Tab-separated table of C-alpha atoms in Angstrom:
chain	number	residue	atom	x	y	z
N	86	UNK	CA	16.661	7.628	20.554
N	87	UNK	CA	17.794	3.993	20.364
N	88	UNK	CA	19.448	2.603	17.275
N	89	UNK	CA	17.507	-0.425	16.087
N	90	UNK	CA	18.322	-3.255	13.694
N	91	UNK	CA	16.504	-6.225	12.161
N	92	UNK	CA	16.505	-8.604	9.236
N	93	UNK	CA	14.481	-6.805	6.552
N	94	UNK	CA	14.303	-9.720	4.104
N	95	UNK	CA	12.533	-13.037	4.609
N	96	UNK	CA	13.833	-15.656	7.016
N	97	UNK	CA	15.549	-18.685	5.525
N	98	UNK	CA	18.097	-19.431	2.828
N	99	UNK	CA	18.266	-16.901	-0.019
N	100	UNK	CA	20.708	-15.387	-2.470
N	101	UNK	CA	20.815	-12.092	-0.588
N	102	UNK	CA	19.732	-11.081	2.908
N	103	UNK	CA	19.164	-7.456	3.964
N	104	UNK	CA	19.826	-6.271	7.514
N	105	UNK	CA	18.601	-2.751	8.269
N	106	UNK	CA	19.787	-0.339	10.960
N	107	UNK	CA	18.200	2.994	11.901
N	108	UNK	CA	19.132	5.597	14.491
N	109	UNK	CA	22.030	7.820	15.544
N	110	UNK	CA	24.537	4.939	15.708
N	111	UNK	CA	23.506	3.243	12.448
N	112	UNK	CA	26.483	4.510	10.398
N	113	UNK	CA	28.944	4.019	13.262
N	114	UNK	CA	27.825	0.417	13.795
N	115	UNK	CA	28.030	-0.377	10.073
N	116	UNK	CA	31.481	1.195	9.852
N	117	UNK	CA	32.560	-0.862	12.864
N	118	UNK	CA	31.677	-4.078	11.018
N	119	UNK	CA	33.605	-2.974	7.921
N	120	UNK	CA	36.589	-1.560	9.857
N	121	UNK	CA	36.558	1.408	7.483
N	122	UNK	CA	34.779	4.762	7.192
N	123	UNK	CA	31.553	4.990	5.195
N	124	UNK	CA	30.086	7.967	3.306
N	125	UNK	CA	27.019	9.704	4.801
N	126	UNK	CA	25.107	8.591	1.737
N	127	UNK	CA	26.202	5.975	-0.776
N	128	UNK	CA	27.079	2.316	-1.207
N	129	UNK	CA	30.315	0.407	-0.825
N	130	UNK	CA	31.363	-3.220	-1.206
N	131	UNK	CA	33.015	-4.208	2.059
N	132	UNK	CA	34.170	-7.228	4.043
N	133	UNK	CA	32.407	-7.530	7.385
N	134	UNK	CA	34.376	-8.546	10.470
N	135	UNK	CA	33.501	-9.453	14.056
N	136	UNK	CA	35.002	-7.612	17.030
N	137	UNK	CA	37.819	-10.179	17.256
N	138	UNK	CA	38.741	-9.559	13.615
N	139	UNK	CA	37.290	-12.803	12.234
N	140	UNK	CA	35.698	-12.513	8.803
N	141	UNK	CA	31.895	-12.667	8.736
N	142	UNK	CA	31.018	-12.144	5.078
N	143	UNK	CA	31.410	-9.870	2.076
N	144	UNK	CA	28.519	-7.566	1.296
N	145	UNK	CA	27.150	-4.316	-0.045
N	146	UNK	CA	26.762	-1.564	2.564
N	147	UNK	CA	24.275	1.250	1.837
N	148	UNK	CA	24.079	4.404	3.944
N	149	UNK	CA	21.348	7.052	4.034
N	150	UNK	CA	21.691	10.322	5.926
N	151	UNK	CA	18.845	11.846	7.916
N	152	UNK	CA	16.327	13.114	7.005
N	153	UNK	CA	16.598	11.622	3.493
N	154	UNK	CA	15.824	8.042	4.492
N	155	UNK	CA	12.818	5.771	4.981
N	156	UNK	CA	12.669	6.447	8.727
N	157	UNK	CA	13.918	10.032	8.603
N	158	UNK	CA	16.965	8.959	10.647
N	159	UNK	CA	20.469	7.829	9.729
N	160	UNK	CA	19.994	4.410	8.115
N	161	UNK	CA	22.383	1.663	7.035
N	162	UNK	CA	21.588	-1.520	5.157
N	163	UNK	CA	23.840	-4.560	4.958
N	164	UNK	CA	23.227	-6.764	1.933
N	165	UNK	CA	25.034	-10.027	2.599
N	166	UNK	CA	24.835	-13.634	1.426
N	167	UNK	CA	21.523	-15.081	2.506
N	168	UNK	CA	22.622	-18.167	4.398
N	169	UNK	CA	21.160	-18.688	7.854
N	170	UNK	CA	24.656	-18.902	9.354
N	171	UNK	CA	25.847	-15.644	7.778
N	172	UNK	CA	22.749	-13.749	8.893
N	173	UNK	CA	22.968	-15.119	12.442
N	174	UNK	CA	26.652	-14.225	12.700
N	175	UNK	CA	26.118	-10.599	11.651
N	176	UNK	CA	22.995	-10.245	13.816
N	177	UNK	CA	24.959	-11.595	16.794
N	178	UNK	CA	27.648	-8.959	16.313
N	179	UNK	CA	25.060	-6.193	16.125
N	180	UNK	CA	23.413	-7.499	19.306
N	181	UNK	CA	26.756	-7.267	21.107
N	182	UNK	CA	27.263	-3.647	20.013
N	183	UNK	CA	26.560	-1.064	22.712
N	184	UNK	CA	23.600	1.197	21.949
N	185	UNK	CA	21.937	-1.173	19.495
N	186	UNK	CA	18.842	-3.294	20.033
N	187	UNK	CA	16.586	-5.534	17.966
N	188	UNK	CA	13.656	-3.651	16.440
N	189	UNK	CA	10.090	-4.310	17.507
N	190	UNK	CA	7.463	-5.270	14.872
N	191	UNK	CA	6.843	-2.302	12.572
N	192	UNK	CA	9.256	-0.030	14.443
N	193	UNK	CA	11.028	1.216	11.312
N	194	UNK	CA	7.692	2.276	9.815
N	195	UNK	CA	6.545	3.727	13.130
N	196	UNK	CA	9.621	5.948	13.180
N	197	UNK	CA	8.839	7.022	9.617
N	198	UNK	CA	5.376	8.066	10.852
N	199	UNK	CA	6.734	9.874	13.898
N	200	UNK	CA	9.340	11.693	11.805
N	201	UNK	CA	6.790	12.898	9.253
N	202	UNK	CA	7.967	10.676	6.388
N	203	UNK	CA	4.533	9.007	6.122
N	204	UNK	CA	1.013	9.652	7.358
N	205	UNK	CA	-1.128	6.960	8.959
N	206	UNK	CA	-2.999	6.145	5.747
N	207	UNK	CA	0.343	5.487	4.016
N	208	UNK	CA	1.358	3.192	6.869
N	209	UNK	CA	-1.872	1.251	6.340
N	210	UNK	CA	-1.186	1.195	2.593
N	211	UNK	CA	2.262	-0.273	3.232
N	212	UNK	CA	0.767	-2.987	5.448
N	213	UNK	CA	-1.766	-3.773	2.716
N	214	UNK	CA	0.959	-3.902	0.065
N	215	UNK	CA	2.959	-6.401	2.108
N	216	UNK	CA	-0.173	-8.568	2.446
N	217	UNK	CA	-1.347	-8.110	-1.168
N	218	UNK	CA	-2.075	-11.376	-2.974
N	219	UNK	CA	-3.861	-10.155	-6.109
N	220	UNK	CA	-3.320	-7.450	-8.697
N	221	UNK	CA	-6.320	-5.430	-7.493
N	222	UNK	CA	-4.993	-5.484	-3.940
N	223	UNK	CA	-1.536	-4.406	-5.135
N	224	UNK	CA	-2.922	-1.461	-7.100
N	225	UNK	CA	-5.159	-0.366	-4.256
N	226	UNK	CA	-2.322	-0.537	-1.720
N	227	UNK	CA	0.015	1.390	-4.022
N	228	UNK	CA	-2.565	4.171	-4.332
N	229	UNK	CA	-2.773	4.526	-0.552
N	230	UNK	CA	0.990	4.196	-0.102
N	231	UNK	CA	1.537	6.961	-2.665
N	232	UNK	CA	-0.320	9.299	-0.318
N	233	UNK	CA	-3.417	9.968	-2.434
N	234	UNK	CA	-5.855	9.664	0.481
N	235	UNK	CA	-3.632	11.837	2.648
N	236	UNK	CA	-3.422	14.351	-0.203
N	237	UNK	CA	-7.202	14.480	-0.447
N	238	UNK	CA	-7.508	14.951	3.317
N	239	UNK	CA	-4.993	17.801	3.193
N	240	UNK	CA	-6.916	19.526	0.396
N	241	UNK	CA	-10.192	19.197	2.326
N	242	UNK	CA	-8.463	20.512	5.428
N	243	UNK	CA	-7.146	23.581	3.583
N	244	UNK	CA	-10.609	24.374	2.228
N	245	UNK	CA	-12.164	24.075	5.673
N	246	UNK	CA	-9.449	26.191	7.293
N	247	UNK	CA	-10.140	28.849	4.659
N	248	UNK	CA	-13.877	28.663	5.398
N	249	UNK	CA	-13.319	28.869	9.164
N	250	UNK	CA	-10.931	31.812	8.781
N	251	UNK	CA	-13.547	33.732	6.803
N	252	UNK	CA	-16.101	33.223	9.558
N	253	UNK	CA	-13.629	34.127	12.286
N	254	UNK	CA	-12.662	37.313	10.443
N	255	UNK	CA	-16.286	38.408	10.615
N	256	UNK	CA	-16.434	37.457	14.315
N	257	UNK	CA	-13.256	39.462	15.061
N	258	UNK	CA	-14.753	42.570	13.476
N	259	UNK	CA	-18.246	42.103	14.881
N	260	UNK	CA	-18.421	45.744	16.016
N	261	UNK	CA	-17.503	47.055	12.591
N	262	UNK	CA	-19.298	46.873	9.282
N	263	UNK	CA	-17.872	44.080	7.113
N	264	UNK	CA	-18.240	45.062	3.445
N	265	UNK	CA	-18.454	41.529	2.060
N	266	UNK	CA	-20.871	38.726	2.916
N	267	UNK	CA	-18.626	35.663	3.369
N	268	UNK	CA	-21.495	33.161	3.600
N	269	UNK	CA	-21.636	32.257	-0.135
N	270	UNK	CA	-17.895	31.486	-0.301
N	271	UNK	CA	-18.019	29.466	2.910
N	272	UNK	CA	-21.019	27.488	1.660
N	273	UNK	CA	-19.265	26.764	-1.646
N	274	UNK	CA	-16.146	25.485	0.141
N	275	UNK	CA	-18.098	23.358	2.598
N	276	UNK	CA	-20.420	21.929	-0.061
N	277	UNK	CA	-17.481	20.837	-2.199
N	278	UNK	CA	-15.826	19.051	0.709
N	279	UNK	CA	-19.096	17.388	1.763
N	280	UNK	CA	-19.628	15.972	-1.717
N	281	UNK	CA	-16.104	14.540	-1.761
N	282	UNK	CA	-16.544	13.040	1.706
N	283	UNK	CA	-19.820	11.391	0.756
N	284	UNK	CA	-18.336	9.863	-2.398
N	285	UNK	CA	-15.346	8.457	-0.530
N	286	UNK	CA	-17.434	7.132	2.368
N	287	UNK	CA	-19.794	5.322	-0.007
N	288	UNK	CA	-16.855	3.639	-1.742
N	289	UNK	CA	-15.307	2.240	1.454
N	290	UNK	CA	-17.354	-0.976	1.489
N	291	UNK	CA	-16.168	-2.068	-1.962
N	292	UNK	CA	-12.613	-0.859	-1.317
N	293	UNK	CA	-12.520	-2.869	1.899
N	294	UNK	CA	-13.728	-5.931	0.009
N	295	UNK	CA	-10.851	-5.549	-2.439
N	296	UNK	CA	-8.500	-5.380	0.535
N	297	UNK	CA	-9.971	-8.313	2.503
N	298	UNK	CA	-11.618	-10.333	-0.262
N	299	UNK	CA	-15.089	-10.804	-1.791
N	300	UNK	CA	-17.197	-13.747	-0.633
N	301	UNK	CA	-19.057	-15.973	-3.108
N	302	UNK	CA	-21.381	-18.588	-1.580
N	303	UNK	CA	-22.356	-21.798	-3.375
N	304	UNK	CA	-25.852	-22.820	-2.241
N	305	UNK	CA	-28.166	-25.655	-3.161
N	306	UNK	CA	-29.983	-28.745	-1.937
N	307	UNK	CA	-28.010	-31.651	-0.448
N	308	UNK	CA	-26.079	-33.648	-3.051
N	309	UNK	CA	-26.325	-30.858	-5.639
N	310	UNK	CA	-22.607	-31.079	-6.356
N	311	UNK	CA	-21.541	-28.013	-4.366
N	312	UNK	CA	-18.460	-29.584	-2.795
N	313	UNK	CA	-17.390	-31.169	-6.075
N	314	UNK	CA	-17.711	-27.784	-7.772
N	315	UNK	CA	-15.674	-26.119	-5.013
N	316	UNK	CA	-12.926	-28.727	-5.344
N	317	UNK	CA	-12.816	-28.237	-9.110
N	318	UNK	CA	-12.567	-24.456	-8.791
N	319	UNK	CA	-9.908	-24.782	-6.080
N	320	UNK	CA	-7.942	-27.401	-7.998
N	321	UNK	CA	-7.670	-29.570	-4.874
N	322	UNK	CA	-9.737	-31.660	-2.456
N	323	UNK	CA	-10.800	-28.825	-0.191
N	324	UNK	CA	-14.164	-30.360	0.755
N	325	UNK	CA	-15.245	-33.944	1.437
N	326	UNK	CA	-17.618	-35.332	-1.166
N	327	UNK	CA	-19.857	-38.391	-0.934
N	328	UNK	CA	-23.144	-39.720	-2.199
N	329	UNK	CA	-24.716	-39.237	1.237
N	330	UNK	CA	-26.819	-36.138	1.746
N	331	UNK	CA	-25.726	-33.837	4.564
N	332	UNK	CA	-22.006	-34.610	4.310
N	333	UNK	CA	-21.091	-30.907	4.515
N	334	UNK	CA	-21.976	-29.592	7.988
N	335	UNK	CA	-19.741	-26.517	8.235
N	336	UNK	CA	-18.852	-23.736	5.786
N	337	UNK	CA	-15.739	-24.632	3.792
N	338	UNK	CA	-13.721	-21.632	2.575
N	339	UNK	CA	-11.270	-21.523	-0.329
N	340	UNK	CA	-9.432	-18.329	-1.238
N	341	UNK	CA	-8.777	-17.682	-4.940
N	342	UNK	CA	-7.553	-15.025	-7.345
N	343	UNK	CA	-10.209	-14.375	-10.001
N	344	UNK	CA	-9.249	-11.826	-12.667
N	345	UNK	CA	-6.947	-10.117	-10.184
N	346	UNK	CA	-9.629	-9.879	-7.479
N	347	UNK	CA	-9.408	-11.707	-4.132
N	348	UNK	CA	-12.357	-14.085	-3.823
N	349	UNK	CA	-13.253	-16.516	-1.044
N	350	UNK	CA	-15.551	-19.318	-2.226
N	351	UNK	CA	-17.912	-20.721	0.404
N	352	UNK	CA	-19.162	-24.299	0.206
N	353	UNK	CA	-22.255	-24.391	2.410
N	354	UNK	CA	-24.358	-27.164	3.881
N	355	UNK	CA	-27.177	-28.469	1.707
N	356	UNK	CA	-30.369	-26.547	2.462
N	357	UNK	CA	-33.257	-28.787	3.512
N	358	UNK	CA	-35.568	-29.611	6.433
N	359	UNK	CA	-33.999	-32.189	8.746
N	360	UNK	CA	-34.336	-33.485	12.289
N	361	UNK	CA	-30.566	-33.838	12.660
N	362	UNK	CA	-29.591	-31.172	15.216
N	363	UNK	CA	-25.977	-30.822	14.038
N	364	UNK	CA	-26.991	-30.627	10.380
N	365	UNK	CA	-29.571	-27.969	11.277
N	366	UNK	CA	-26.829	-25.873	12.860
N	367	UNK	CA	-24.845	-26.163	9.622
N	368	UNK	CA	-27.884	-25.188	7.538
N	369	UNK	CA	-28.576	-22.154	9.728
N	370	UNK	CA	-24.931	-21.062	9.375
N	371	UNK	CA	-25.087	-21.670	5.618
N	372	UNK	CA	-28.086	-19.354	5.244
N	373	UNK	CA	-26.410	-16.619	7.316
N	374	UNK	CA	-23.195	-16.770	5.325
N	375	UNK	CA	-25.081	-16.872	2.029
N	376	UNK	CA	-27.141	-13.815	2.988
N	377	UNK	CA	-23.960	-11.907	3.951
N	378	UNK	CA	-21.969	-12.957	0.862
N	379	UNK	CA	-21.266	-10.522	-1.964
N	380	UNK	CA	-22.501	-13.002	-4.573
N	381	UNK	CA	-24.340	-16.325	-4.557
N	382	UNK	CA	-24.216	-19.262	-6.971
N	383	UNK	CA	-27.508	-21.195	-6.859
N	384	UNK	CA	-27.196	-24.836	-7.932
N	385	UNK	CA	-30.882	-25.586	-8.331
N	386	UNK	CA	-33.785	-25.623	-10.744
N	387	UNK	CA	-35.901	-23.518	-8.378
N	388	UNK	CA	-34.080	-20.929	-6.188
N	389	UNK	CA	-37.218	-20.307	-4.093
N	390	UNK	CA	-36.964	-23.770	-2.517
N	391	UNK	CA	-33.686	-22.860	-0.792
N	392	UNK	CA	-34.914	-20.061	1.448
N	393	UNK	CA	-32.146	-17.714	0.299
N	394	UNK	CA	-33.137	-14.657	-1.705
N	395	UNK	CA	-31.490	-14.107	-5.072
N	396	UNK	CA	-29.886	-10.678	-5.342
N	397	UNK	CA	-28.665	-8.564	-8.242
N	398	UNK	CA	-25.705	-10.294	-9.880
N	399	UNK	CA	-26.424	-13.761	-8.428
N	400	UNK	CA	-26.263	-16.687	-10.844
N	401	UNK	CA	-28.452	-19.772	-11.129
N	402	UNK	CA	-27.117	-22.935	-12.765
N	403	UNK	CA	-28.569	-26.406	-13.104
N	404	UNK	CA	-26.563	-28.863	-10.964
N	405	UNK	CA	-24.853	-32.041	-12.183
N	406	UNK	CA	-25.189	-31.320	-15.885
N	407	UNK	CA	-23.211	-34.509	-16.572
N	408	UNK	CA	-26.280	-36.503	-15.501
N	409	UNK	CA	-28.738	-34.515	-17.642
N	410	UNK	CA	-29.739	-35.220	-21.219
N	411	UNK	CA	-29.948	-31.474	-21.866
N	412	UNK	CA	-26.981	-29.814	-20.177
N	413	UNK	CA	-27.796	-26.275	-21.315
N	414	UNK	CA	-27.527	-23.827	-18.456
N	415	UNK	CA	-25.953	-26.483	-16.270
N	416	UNK	CA	-22.647	-26.990	-14.535
N	417	UNK	CA	-20.663	-30.024	-13.496
N	418	UNK	CA	-17.685	-30.177	-11.196
N	419	UNK	CA	-16.886	-33.629	-12.567
N	420	UNK	CA	-16.726	-32.804	-16.286
N	421	UNK	CA	-15.964	-29.079	-16.037
N	422	UNK	CA	-18.995	-28.097	-18.082
N	423	UNK	CA	-20.081	-24.530	-17.299
N	424	UNK	CA	-17.001	-23.777	-15.175
N	425	UNK	CA	-15.620	-21.155	-17.587
N	426	UNK	CA	-18.989	-19.405	-17.801
N	427	UNK	CA	-19.287	-19.347	-14.017
N	428	UNK	CA	-15.814	-17.880	-13.507
N	429	UNK	CA	-16.440	-15.298	-16.236
N	430	UNK	CA	-19.748	-14.282	-14.638
N	431	UNK	CA	-18.278	-13.925	-11.139
N	432	UNK	CA	-15.290	-11.955	-12.454
N	433	UNK	CA	-17.521	-9.656	-14.498
N	434	UNK	CA	-19.942	-8.863	-11.646
N	435	UNK	CA	-17.250	-8.258	-9.043
N	436	UNK	CA	-15.138	-6.332	-11.531
N	437	UNK	CA	-18.020	-3.958	-12.261
N	438	UNK	CA	-18.629	-3.442	-8.558
N	439	UNK	CA	-14.958	-2.715	-7.985
N	440	UNK	CA	-15.046	0.256	-10.343
N	441	UNK	CA	-17.160	2.160	-7.798
N	442	UNK	CA	-14.627	1.972	-4.981
N	443	UNK	CA	-12.928	5.061	-3.599
N	444	UNK	CA	-9.485	5.622	-2.148
N	445	UNK	CA	-10.514	5.114	1.490
N	446	UNK	CA	-10.256	1.411	2.339
N	447	UNK	CA	-10.989	0.848	6.022
N	448	UNK	CA	-13.844	1.206	8.485
N	449	UNK	CA	-11.678	3.679	10.404
N	450	UNK	CA	-11.551	5.843	7.292
N	451	UNK	CA	-15.327	5.657	6.836
N	452	UNK	CA	-15.969	6.701	10.437
N	453	UNK	CA	-13.630	9.715	10.148
N	454	UNK	CA	-15.197	10.758	6.834
N	455	UNK	CA	-18.724	10.492	8.215
N	456	UNK	CA	-17.797	12.355	11.410
N	457	UNK	CA	-16.417	15.190	9.299
N	458	UNK	CA	-19.493	15.167	7.058
N	459	UNK	CA	-21.846	15.289	10.068
N	460	UNK	CA	-20.020	18.303	11.477
N	461	UNK	CA	-20.125	20.051	8.113
N	462	UNK	CA	-23.841	19.389	7.804
N	463	UNK	CA	-24.359	21.057	11.181
N	464	UNK	CA	-22.209	24.006	10.064
N	465	UNK	CA	-24.303	24.454	6.912
N	466	UNK	CA	-27.508	24.498	8.975
N	467	UNK	CA	-26.100	27.122	11.351
N	468	UNK	CA	-24.857	29.281	8.466
N	469	UNK	CA	-28.436	29.762	7.308
N	470	UNK	CA	-29.132	31.652	10.562
N	471	UNK	CA	-26.726	34.424	9.641
N	472	UNK	CA	-23.634	36.064	11.171
N	473	UNK	CA	-24.943	35.959	14.749
N	474	UNK	CA	-24.179	32.218	14.864
N	475	UNK	CA	-20.893	32.283	12.930
N	476	UNK	CA	-18.999	31.270	16.095
N	477	UNK	CA	-20.982	28.019	16.281
N	478	UNK	CA	-20.484	27.351	12.565
N	479	UNK	CA	-16.740	27.955	12.943
N	480	UNK	CA	-16.579	25.452	15.805
N	481	UNK	CA	-18.368	22.831	13.675
N	482	UNK	CA	-15.797	23.419	10.939
N	483	UNK	CA	-13.002	22.905	13.463
N	484	UNK	CA	-14.681	19.639	14.522
N	485	UNK	CA	-14.655	18.488	10.892
N	486	UNK	CA	-10.979	19.453	10.568
N	487	UNK	CA	-10.122	17.396	13.650
N	488	UNK	CA	-11.936	14.394	12.156
N	489	UNK	CA	-9.780	14.681	9.021
N	490	UNK	CA	-6.675	14.936	11.197
N	491	UNK	CA	-7.570	11.619	12.826
N	492	UNK	CA	-7.834	10.160	9.321
N	493	UNK	CA	-4.155	10.847	8.573
N	494	UNK	CA	-2.992	10.188	12.139
N	495	UNK	CA	-2.190	13.691	13.328
N	496	UNK	CA	-4.363	13.409	16.436
N	497	UNK	CA	-6.393	10.908	18.401
N	498	UNK	CA	-4.980	7.629	17.051
N	499	UNK	CA	-2.431	6.648	19.699
N	500	UNK	CA	-4.600	3.720	20.806
N	501	UNK	CA	-4.588	2.365	17.231
N	502	UNK	CA	-0.850	2.423	16.609
N	503	UNK	CA	0.148	-0.669	18.595
N	504	UNK	CA	-2.529	-2.721	16.821
N	505	UNK	CA	-1.548	-1.428	13.379
N	506	UNK	CA	2.188	-1.979	13.779
N	507	UNK	CA	1.841	-5.399	15.410
N	508	UNK	CA	1.052	-6.846	11.977
N	509	UNK	CA	4.383	-5.693	10.531
N	510	UNK	CA	7.523	-7.828	10.480
N	511	UNK	CA	10.577	-6.806	12.535
N	512	UNK	CA	12.466	-5.393	9.533
N	513	UNK	CA	9.605	-3.096	8.478
């Protein structure tokens, strides 16, 4: 096993930079820089020197002994002054050390997975935590990183192994009279797992939206003030505004944090009939994005004239209230009237929807959950035929168990790992 190293903190000037090493030579390499022995586990303030004896920097050296480390291997961390020159000098010395190499993206976390320190769902939770921009995303990622989804999968797996073992015990003693009918207990175990799987699978869509962001589309006729409203909400000139109808041809996206939820606002082309081919393309795209959005804001007096169906939670507001004698129920990006009410409405609707999310957060999770549920449904059907088909029911239970093992990365996910870890930085 190679010993790897990388800068674990952000690139650029900082008060402190952290360089991480992991592998069998991690402690030896760190001790070589300090020219003094280091404890298997602990921290020491040391001066770091190059091979020729020249002083590199002063820093804090932390050592962790396998398996009690992030990667499950011997680990050392060098906390030095965060100047670009200091970091480059230390990294150069490590590069020149025999047996050491620069880590690949996500390699520290990959080793933690391979050494049983994390399951695949926790790896995904760590990636989400690194990318988290809002409070809801942080909380969701922390839940996954803490191993709650993996814990659920392990509990389901234990119940299904118990159910399969009961059936196989009957199969093993097929020539003898078994005093107890195991079918009721097996059905109870399987039913409980199926209910949990269904609940988690149904919550994936909302959980994934929290992870990737909700979409809120602003729709209306040309010159309804959509772009002005978007700019006001964004606090910057994100979209071009003019008095000419049809200025917006493409969908303009602005990402925001609303009440701790990630929200992408969509400024769409004005919806109308036109002979302009390019504008028609923009209008067609606007309708598609509006239909697919989680929430729509209609800037119009009559939503039916836009050709986009209002859904539960959508909001209608009268456009350009600053030009109306009666501004009730209106909104204006120029004066700010109605902005607070709009933000409150969006936050309330999306917040209520977020309460129904489960722990599973990705499409991969949903597929594994549904595969397991399908196999369990088949097992329940076979169980109704009695002990003669217990071998088939047991095989369906084993299929469900394998689906749960793909969920946590025990089997069948090798083709996913390179894609997952490619999003990590070198020091993670």
